[in-house]
XYZ file of C-alpha atoms in Angstrom:
513
model
C 27.614 12.461 11.230
C 27.333 11.322 7.633
C 25.755 7.897 7.758
C 24.855 7.950 4.060
C 28.467 7.031 3.522
C 28.332 5.763 -0.073
C 31.126 4.946 -2.454
C 29.325 3.992 -5.662
C 27.958 6.715 -7.924
C 24.196 5.980 -7.556
C 24.702 6.122 -3.770
C 26.455 9.463 -3.975
C 23.646 10.789 -6.123
C 21.004 9.651 -3.601
C 22.998 11.434 -0.855
C 23.048 14.643 -2.878
C 19.365 14.833 -3.688
C 18.127 13.465 -0.351
C 19.844 16.370 1.385
C 18.045 18.950 -0.807
C 14.853 18.172 1.117
C 16.019 16.946 4.504
C 18.982 19.290 4.974
C 21.105 16.382 6.124
C 22.678 13.234 4.694
C 21.775 11.179 7.771
C 19.318 8.337 7.630
C 17.504 8.518 10.936
C 14.021 8.707 12.410
C 12.273 12.048 11.823
C 10.631 12.787 15.159
C 9.184 16.055 16.353
C 10.810 17.922 13.488
C 14.295 16.552 14.203
C 16.412 13.603 13.121
C 17.048 11.137 15.896
C 19.604 8.394 15.357
C 18.761 5.039 16.897
C 21.115 2.884 18.915
C 20.049 -0.490 17.643
C 21.504 -2.865 15.091
C 23.172 -1.373 12.031
C 20.893 -1.803 9.017
C 21.926 -1.707 5.366
C 20.215 -0.257 2.313
C 20.864 -2.083 -0.947
C 20.508 -0.900 -4.507
C 18.300 -3.577 -6.078
C 19.654 -2.812 -9.546
C 23.239 -3.703 -8.553
C 22.941 -5.739 -5.364
C 25.376 -3.357 -3.672
C 24.933 -1.759 -0.257
C 24.800 1.997 -0.584
C 24.081 3.129 2.965
C 23.859 2.083 6.589
C 21.862 3.388 9.534
C 20.985 2.420 13.109
C 17.696 0.707 14.055
C 15.407 2.916 16.106
C 15.287 1.906 19.782
C 12.511 2.334 22.339
C 13.671 5.795 23.250
C 13.044 6.932 19.711
C 9.527 5.414 19.831
C 8.841 7.117 23.138
C 9.995 10.457 21.737
C 7.797 9.998 18.672
C 4.713 9.219 20.764
C 5.284 12.285 22.990
C 5.810 14.499 19.955
C 2.657 13.073 18.311
C 0.522 13.680 21.401
C 1.648 17.350 21.625
C 1.270 17.952 17.862
C -2.170 16.408 17.716
C -3.454 18.897 20.271
C -1.928 21.772 18.260
C -3.416 20.388 15.049
C -6.902 20.326 16.516
C -6.627 23.908 17.618
C -6.794 24.859 13.948
C -10.221 25.135 12.350
C -11.178 22.291 10.035
C -10.737 24.652 7.094
C -7.339 25.672 8.445
C -6.220 22.017 8.532
C -7.404 21.699 4.990
C -5.276 24.657 3.841
C -2.203 23.082 5.456
C -2.884 19.815 3.604
C -3.135 21.681 0.338
C 0.239 23.253 1.064
C 1.677 19.827 1.798
C 0.493 18.732 -1.607
C 2.103 21.763 -3.167
C 5.390 20.892 -1.465
C 5.224 17.372 -2.872
C 4.580 18.705 -6.392
C 7.405 21.213 -6.079
C 9.821 18.412 -5.070
C 8.466 15.787 -7.388
C 11.646 15.189 -9.348
C 13.750 14.612 -6.180
C 11.149 12.340 -4.571
C 10.827 10.262 -7.719
C 14.584 9.816 -8.130
C 15.066 8.811 -4.482
C 12.241 6.244 -4.732
C 13.448 4.855 -8.020
C 17.102 4.555 -7.043
C 16.612 3.273 -3.514
C 13.647 0.941 -4.084
C 14.475 -0.208 -7.626
C 11.181 0.977 -9.110
C 11.007 2.236 -12.740
C 11.274 6.005 -12.852
C 8.552 6.182 -15.518
C 6.102 4.766 -12.982
C 7.243 6.842 -10.026
C 6.888 10.187 -11.737
C 3.147 9.572 -12.025
C 2.982 8.138 -8.558
C 4.363 11.345 -6.988
C 1.498 13.216 -8.585
C -0.943 10.715 -7.154
C 0.495 11.159 -3.673
C -0.012 14.928 -3.988
C -3.573 14.226 -5.093
C -4.117 12.169 -1.953
C -3.354 15.177 0.235
C -5.494 17.426 -2.009
C -8.434 15.044 -1.863
C -8.409 14.766 1.931
C -7.720 18.495 2.266
C -11.174 18.993 0.810
C -12.633 16.595 3.321
C -11.310 18.414 6.422
C -14.312 20.680 6.807
C -16.880 18.152 5.593
C -16.290 15.416 8.139
C -19.350 15.903 10.315
C -21.722 13.890 12.357
C -25.502 13.390 12.146
C -28.627 14.479 13.968
C -30.671 11.440 14.812
C -34.497 11.727 15.222
C -34.749 9.736 18.453
C -38.282 9.005 19.837
C -37.785 11.148 22.959
C -37.580 14.820 23.805
C -33.807 14.807 23.301
C -31.666 16.363 20.641
C -29.273 13.528 19.744
C -26.282 14.198 17.551
C -22.972 12.513 16.765
C -19.413 13.723 16.432
C -16.634 12.015 14.462
C -13.631 12.582 16.729
C -9.997 11.752 16.059
C -8.476 8.642 17.664
C -5.275 10.445 18.686
C -2.030 8.805 17.686
C -2.060 6.299 14.783
C 0.759 3.827 14.127
C 1.213 2.934 10.494
C 3.528 0.224 9.169
C 4.139 0.147 5.434
C 5.955 -2.267 3.080
C 8.974 -2.132 0.809
C 7.202 -2.627 -2.526
C 5.641 0.859 -2.753
C 6.814 2.987 0.205
C 5.991 6.353 -1.356
C 2.472 5.453 -2.459
C 1.551 3.613 0.754
C 3.036 6.396 2.824
C 0.836 9.006 1.286
C -2.122 6.686 1.152
C -1.995 6.266 4.925
C -0.790 9.656 6.200
C -3.337 11.842 4.380
C -6.603 10.398 5.695
C -5.128 10.027 9.179
C -4.217 13.692 9.613
C -7.388 14.839 7.781
C -9.373 13.075 10.520
C -7.390 15.002 13.134
C -4.871 12.365 14.131
C -1.101 12.432 14.583
C 0.919 9.762 12.856
C 3.877 7.555 13.803
C 4.708 5.751 10.539
C 7.327 3.036 10.174
C 8.200 2.215 6.548
C 10.062 -0.980 5.738
C 13.647 -0.923 7.027
C 14.629 -1.700 3.410
C 13.101 1.437 1.914
C 12.708 4.265 4.467
C 13.970 7.203 2.348
C 10.896 8.404 0.453
C 8.704 8.217 3.584
C 11.209 10.337 5.478
C 10.950 12.888 2.675
C 7.152 12.886 3.075
C 7.459 13.489 6.763
C 9.811 16.483 6.224
C 7.540 17.926 3.532
C 4.486 17.667 5.800
C 6.280 19.940 8.279
C 7.434 22.268 5.529
C 3.784 22.455 4.446
C 2.792 23.813 7.831
C 1.892 20.705 9.883
C 2.905 21.039 13.576
C 6.224 19.484 14.437
C 5.548 15.908 15.425
C 2.239 15.523 13.599
C 3.979 13.141 11.182
C 6.839 11.171 12.687
C 8.774 8.654 10.567
C 10.572 5.765 12.244
C 13.607 4.285 10.560
C 13.824 0.778 11.949
C 12.813 -2.861 11.813
C 9.335 -4.235 12.368
C 10.441 -6.724 15.031
C 12.015 -3.987 17.146
C 10.778 -0.447 16.381
C 7.500 -1.566 14.939
C 6.649 -3.821 17.801
C 7.505 -1.136 20.314
C 5.185 1.323 18.547
C 2.336 -1.175 18.451
C 2.691 -1.943 22.185
C 3.011 1.691 23.270
C 0.122 2.783 25.542
C -0.516 5.967 23.574
C -1.201 4.027 20.351
C -4.915 4.367 19.460
C -4.998 2.591 16.054
C -2.616 0.347 14.114
C -2.625 0.367 10.309
C -0.548 -2.356 8.586
C 0.126 -3.006 4.930
C 1.941 -6.269 4.248
C 1.641 -10.062 4.383
C -1.218 -11.939 5.952
C 1.197 -13.772 8.246
C 2.681 -10.576 9.631
C -0.749 -8.979 9.790
C -2.093 -11.709 12.002
C 0.808 -11.219 14.419
C 0.378 -7.452 14.519
C -3.404 -7.766 15.126
C -2.691 -10.141 18.020
C -0.149 -7.737 19.548
C -2.551 -4.774 19.164
C -5.371 -6.767 20.724
C -3.360 -7.052 23.974
C -4.083 -3.387 24.538
C -7.523 -3.576 22.898
C -6.290 -1.396 20.002
C -8.162 -1.732 16.711
C -6.370 -2.368 13.379
C -6.769 -1.644 9.711
C -5.110 -4.474 7.797
C -4.333 -4.318 4.102
C -2.789 -7.707 3.483
C -1.805 -9.986 0.599
C -3.760 -11.198 -2.346
C -4.007 -13.979 -4.926
C -6.297 -12.229 -7.361
C -8.062 -13.960 -10.232
C -8.036 -12.309 -13.639
C -10.817 -14.015 -15.693
C -10.889 -13.989 -19.507
C -13.979 -15.281 -21.291
C -14.115 -16.406 -24.919
C -15.989 -13.273 -26.052
C -13.385 -10.853 -24.624
C -11.380 -8.394 -26.667
C -8.310 -10.652 -26.698
C -5.763 -7.957 -27.499
C -7.029 -5.705 -24.697
C -7.211 -8.639 -22.305
C -3.582 -9.511 -23.069
C -2.494 -5.942 -22.350
C -4.471 -5.997 -19.168
C -3.041 -9.363 -18.136
C 0.483 -7.995 -18.576
C -0.203 -4.929 -16.476
C -2.024 -6.967 -13.841
C 0.966 -9.112 -12.951
C 4.129 -7.625 -14.493
C 3.634 -3.954 -13.516
C 5.897 -3.204 -10.596
C 7.662 -6.493 -11.238
C 4.636 -8.225 -9.754
C 5.424 -6.756 -6.297
C 1.806 -5.666 -5.744
C -0.837 -6.899 -3.395
C -3.488 -6.631 -6.117
C -1.411 -8.405 -8.791
C -3.490 -10.570 -11.054
C -1.371 -13.646 -10.394
C -4.073 -16.188 -11.307
C -5.094 -15.926 -14.945
C -8.209 -17.945 -15.651
C -8.839 -18.339 -19.428
C -11.780 -20.033 -21.148
C -10.620 -23.347 -22.529
C -11.859 -22.570 -26.086
C -9.310 -19.738 -26.422
C -6.744 -20.940 -23.886
C -4.038 -22.125 -26.259
C -4.305 -19.145 -28.659
C -4.384 -16.716 -25.740
C -1.292 -18.115 -24.050
C 0.673 -18.108 -27.312
C -0.141 -14.442 -27.939
C 0.317 -13.561 -24.249
C 3.783 -15.169 -24.229
C 4.908 -13.434 -27.390
C 3.784 -10.021 -26.054
C 5.358 -10.612 -22.637
C 8.735 -11.447 -24.105
C 8.819 -7.918 -25.578
C 8.466 -6.134 -22.227
C 11.725 -4.205 -21.451
C 13.408 -5.414 -18.238
C 16.389 -3.477 -16.833
C 17.774 -0.379 -15.172
C 14.864 1.284 -13.340
C 16.232 4.711 -14.072
C 15.861 4.341 -17.820
C 12.594 5.702 -19.252
C 12.303 2.689 -21.529
C 12.295 0.182 -18.638
C 8.906 -1.280 -17.745
C 10.096 -3.959 -15.267
C 12.830 -3.152 -12.807
C 14.510 -5.423 -10.289
C 12.943 -7.295 -7.407
C 13.433 -5.207 -4.252
C 15.684 -7.585 -2.327
C 17.577 -10.856 -2.609
C 15.383 -12.721 -0.147
C 12.308 -11.998 -2.242
C 14.158 -12.917 -5.436
C 14.999 -16.286 -3.975
C 11.400 -16.865 -2.924
C 10.146 -16.114 -6.425
C 12.677 -18.519 -7.909
C 11.669 -21.246 -5.471
C 7.976 -20.747 -6.201
C 8.638 -21.158 -9.941
C 10.540 -24.387 -9.310
C 7.658 -25.616 -7.146
C 5.169 -24.805 -9.891
C 7.132 -26.809 -12.426
C 7.470 -29.769 -10.058
C 3.713 -29.716 -9.525
C 3.033 -30.063 -13.237
C 2.856 -26.588 -14.737
C 4.636 -25.836 -18.033
C 6.955 -22.873 -18.472
C 5.847 -20.656 -21.338
C 8.451 -17.955 -20.750
C 10.797 -16.494 -18.123
C 11.582 -18.343 -14.950
C 14.996 -16.886 -14.270
C 17.135 -13.748 -14.382
C 17.472 -12.433 -17.961
C 20.859 -13.479 -19.288
C 21.708 -9.996 -20.508
C 21.361 -8.682 -16.907
C 23.474 -11.367 -15.180
C 26.554 -9.125 -14.990
C 24.693 -6.284 -13.252
C 24.441 -8.038 -9.898
C 20.843 -6.770 -9.683
C 17.843 -8.735 -8.539
C 16.160 -8.979 -11.922
C 13.626 -11.648 -12.740
C 12.128 -12.161 -16.193
C 8.359 -11.898 -16.545
C 7.219 -15.512 -16.151
C 4.197 -17.385 -17.455
C 3.408 -20.808 -16.090
C 0.676 -22.585 -18.046
C -1.806 -25.314 -17.005
C -1.446 -24.614 -13.303
C -3.740 -26.885 -11.335
C -6.396 -25.274 -9.133
C -4.939 -26.948 -6.038
C -1.313 -26.234 -6.908
C 0.855 -24.090 -4.624
C 0.935 -21.323 -7.274
C -2.910 -21.142 -7.151
C -2.977 -20.813 -3.398
C 0.084 -18.840 -2.218
C 1.183 -15.328 -3.003
C 4.402 -15.126 -5.033
C 4.858 -11.360 -4.979
C 6.857 -11.281 -8.139
C 6.386 -11.253 -11.945
C 4.959 -14.761 -12.115
C 1.538 -15.664 -13.414
C -0.179 -19.043 -13.376
C -2.633 -19.755 -16.207
C -5.558 -22.124 -15.552
C -8.256 -23.002 -18.133
C -11.951 -23.155 -17.280
C -15.091 -24.364 -19.108
C -17.985 -22.378 -17.725
C -18.991 -19.187 -15.904
C -19.848 -21.144 -12.805
C -16.442 -22.843 -12.823
C -14.583 -19.544 -13.284
C -16.379 -18.037 -10.291
C -15.718 -21.160 -8.211
C -12.023 -21.104 -9.149
C -11.732 -17.381 -8.350
C -13.251 -17.907 -4.898
C -11.233 -21.081 -4.112
C -8.688 -19.108 -2.225
C -8.458 -17.639 1.286
C -7.559 -14.184 -0.077
C -10.017 -11.622 -1.353
C -8.282 -8.409 -2.313
C -9.021 -7.902 -5.976
C -10.107 -9.534 -9.234
C -11.153 -8.807 -12.799
C -13.235 -10.122 -15.664
C -12.834 -9.608 -19.415
C -16.007 -10.075 -21.447
C -18.277 -8.196 -23.841
C -21.406 -9.663 -22.185
C -22.562 -6.898 -19.864
C -24.884 -9.103 -17.846
C -22.174 -11.706 -17.343
C -19.686 -9.050 -16.335
C -21.956 -7.818 -13.506
C -22.875 -11.356 -12.426
C -19.244 -12.282 -12.052
C -18.358 -8.987 -10.320
C -21.118 -9.591 -7.704
C -20.142 -13.177 -7.016
C -16.377 -13.038 -6.847
C -15.295 -12.442 -3.261
C -12.966 -9.420 -3.495
C -12.730 -5.930 -2.082
C -11.964 -4.407 -5.507
C -13.084 -5.781 -8.864
C -12.538 -4.542 -12.397
C -14.534 -5.165 -15.562
C -12.471 -5.027 -18.780
C -9.545 -3.392 -16.946
C -7.079 -3.864 -14.145
C -5.287 -1.862 -11.458
C -7.301 1.352 -11.763
C -7.209 2.725 -8.262
C -8.125 6.124 -6.898
C -7.817 7.646 -3.430
C -11.482 8.667 -3.844
C -12.659 5.001 -3.834
C -12.533 2.681 -0.769
C -9.769 0.050 -0.929
C -9.351 -3.086 1.149
C -9.853 -6.788 1.180
C -12.020 -9.718 2.205
C -10.850 -12.841 4.060
C -7.115 -13.159 4.605
C -6.599 -9.961 2.588
C -7.483 -7.992 5.724
C -10.215 -5.702 6.986
C -10.937 -2.002 7.119
C -10.635 0.474 4.252
C -7.737 2.802 3.635
C -9.103 5.319 1.114
C -12.231 7.249 0.168
C -14.702 8.456 2.776
C -14.564 4.990 4.401
C -10.963 5.622 5.522
C -11.949 8.773 7.374
C -14.583 6.898 9.347
C -11.989 4.271 10.194
C -9.654 6.988 11.483
C -12.294 8.461 13.831
C -14.409 7.500 16.822
C -18.089 8.238 16.894
C -19.451 10.003 19.951
C -23.207 10.185 20.608
C -24.384 13.306 22.509
C -27.826 13.605 24.101
C -29.381 16.984 24.999
C -32.640 17.139 26.961
C -34.858 19.809 25.277
C -38.161 19.425 27.248
C -39.010 22.198 29.670
C -40.417 19.648 32.131
C -39.033 16.252 31.143
C -40.800 13.076 32.292
C -39.281 11.620 35.452
C -38.909 7.857 35.404
C -36.682 7.331 38.368
C -35.831 9.045 41.653
C -37.253 12.051 43.540
C -36.599 15.801 43.778
C -34.753 16.847 46.911
C -36.919 17.834 50.002
């Protein structure tokens, strides 16, 4: 059955290139090396650049989840029969498959998720690097020998959890897919991953390429379905050993509560309301470039977006004027053009939320420096475009200072002192990221140490590597999803005691007659 039944040209193109990797035009869950069509509600995929539906597929039902769990359990045992070095070689081959299919993966992600192709090309390379990095870790993940004060040899083993359920968002399905799959299988686990029902295609491609790279069938299973149905069924399944969720704090709290019913731990990478602090001694031109990238890259649909811009009052007016002029020059438009830096918002619901948040900001006293609507030249496209928006003089207690917008909207708030800047940065329940711009080295480190955030940049923004741990404080979640820290989160520690004394001391009981 051809359920990628598309009539517009971009849809036909997606069908053509999607099939080059999957061997089918069907959108369905990839389970145990096969495509299984669900029997649930019909779901639609929409091209964000036109607002037109380009494909439909059926929501995965519980039978699909059960099949995925069974496949994962079998594959995980096969995976652990390989030596650690052997698993590493398979992961290197998966990376090679990703690199060999980079052009196809990038085009599918760009066309189906509305993300600028110029960004995705580099992102595919980073996803390959994720598998390469963790491939090198496969035979280096070892335990410790502990010098206990007895006659015992005590050592630890880092053992896989088993089957990991991963739920990823629509804003960066390719990146978050690789970010989660690679450390999980490196640690010896099998994966059941459910990307957003709005953007499943690139994650399906990753699942297929994992198998083509030599992973056992069922080691990486991709579920095409909704969170409230397929996702919930996966979380509640008795074989689930760990739940990893990337998304909103609200959804994360619900997922954590559901997982807790089976005493299943979670790794939660949730939202953010990150503060980007600019002092009066900063390199203003560099800070303006950084402030653009911080919030407008990816159309602001990023958990680490620098959506709160705190600027020293002595340079506030000049900074905003230059920032506004520079922002108005950023190209917004067709994500498949190399010149485009800001593509459309992923979906209409999110576009409406962004528009409502801007209106709320204006009602609460902020002033509009630029943007605030769809660019007039893109009205006829039908796409979900939103102009990069700067709201000035946003009060610290305003809605825009407290709630995540998840769009290309930044609120500017002036401050008078270092102490005030730190207090403003921390006056928020989130704690995912932050940054400071200053030429004062001592101040930079003071601020970095005092701002409550899992990732912090000095004179930069959004530099992230799979080698470094990533995660949040507070409502931004818990656990780390990269670096060595992620491997420890994907394992269980076992302590083993071996009596070494020839005649150990007896402290209880008697020998038999």
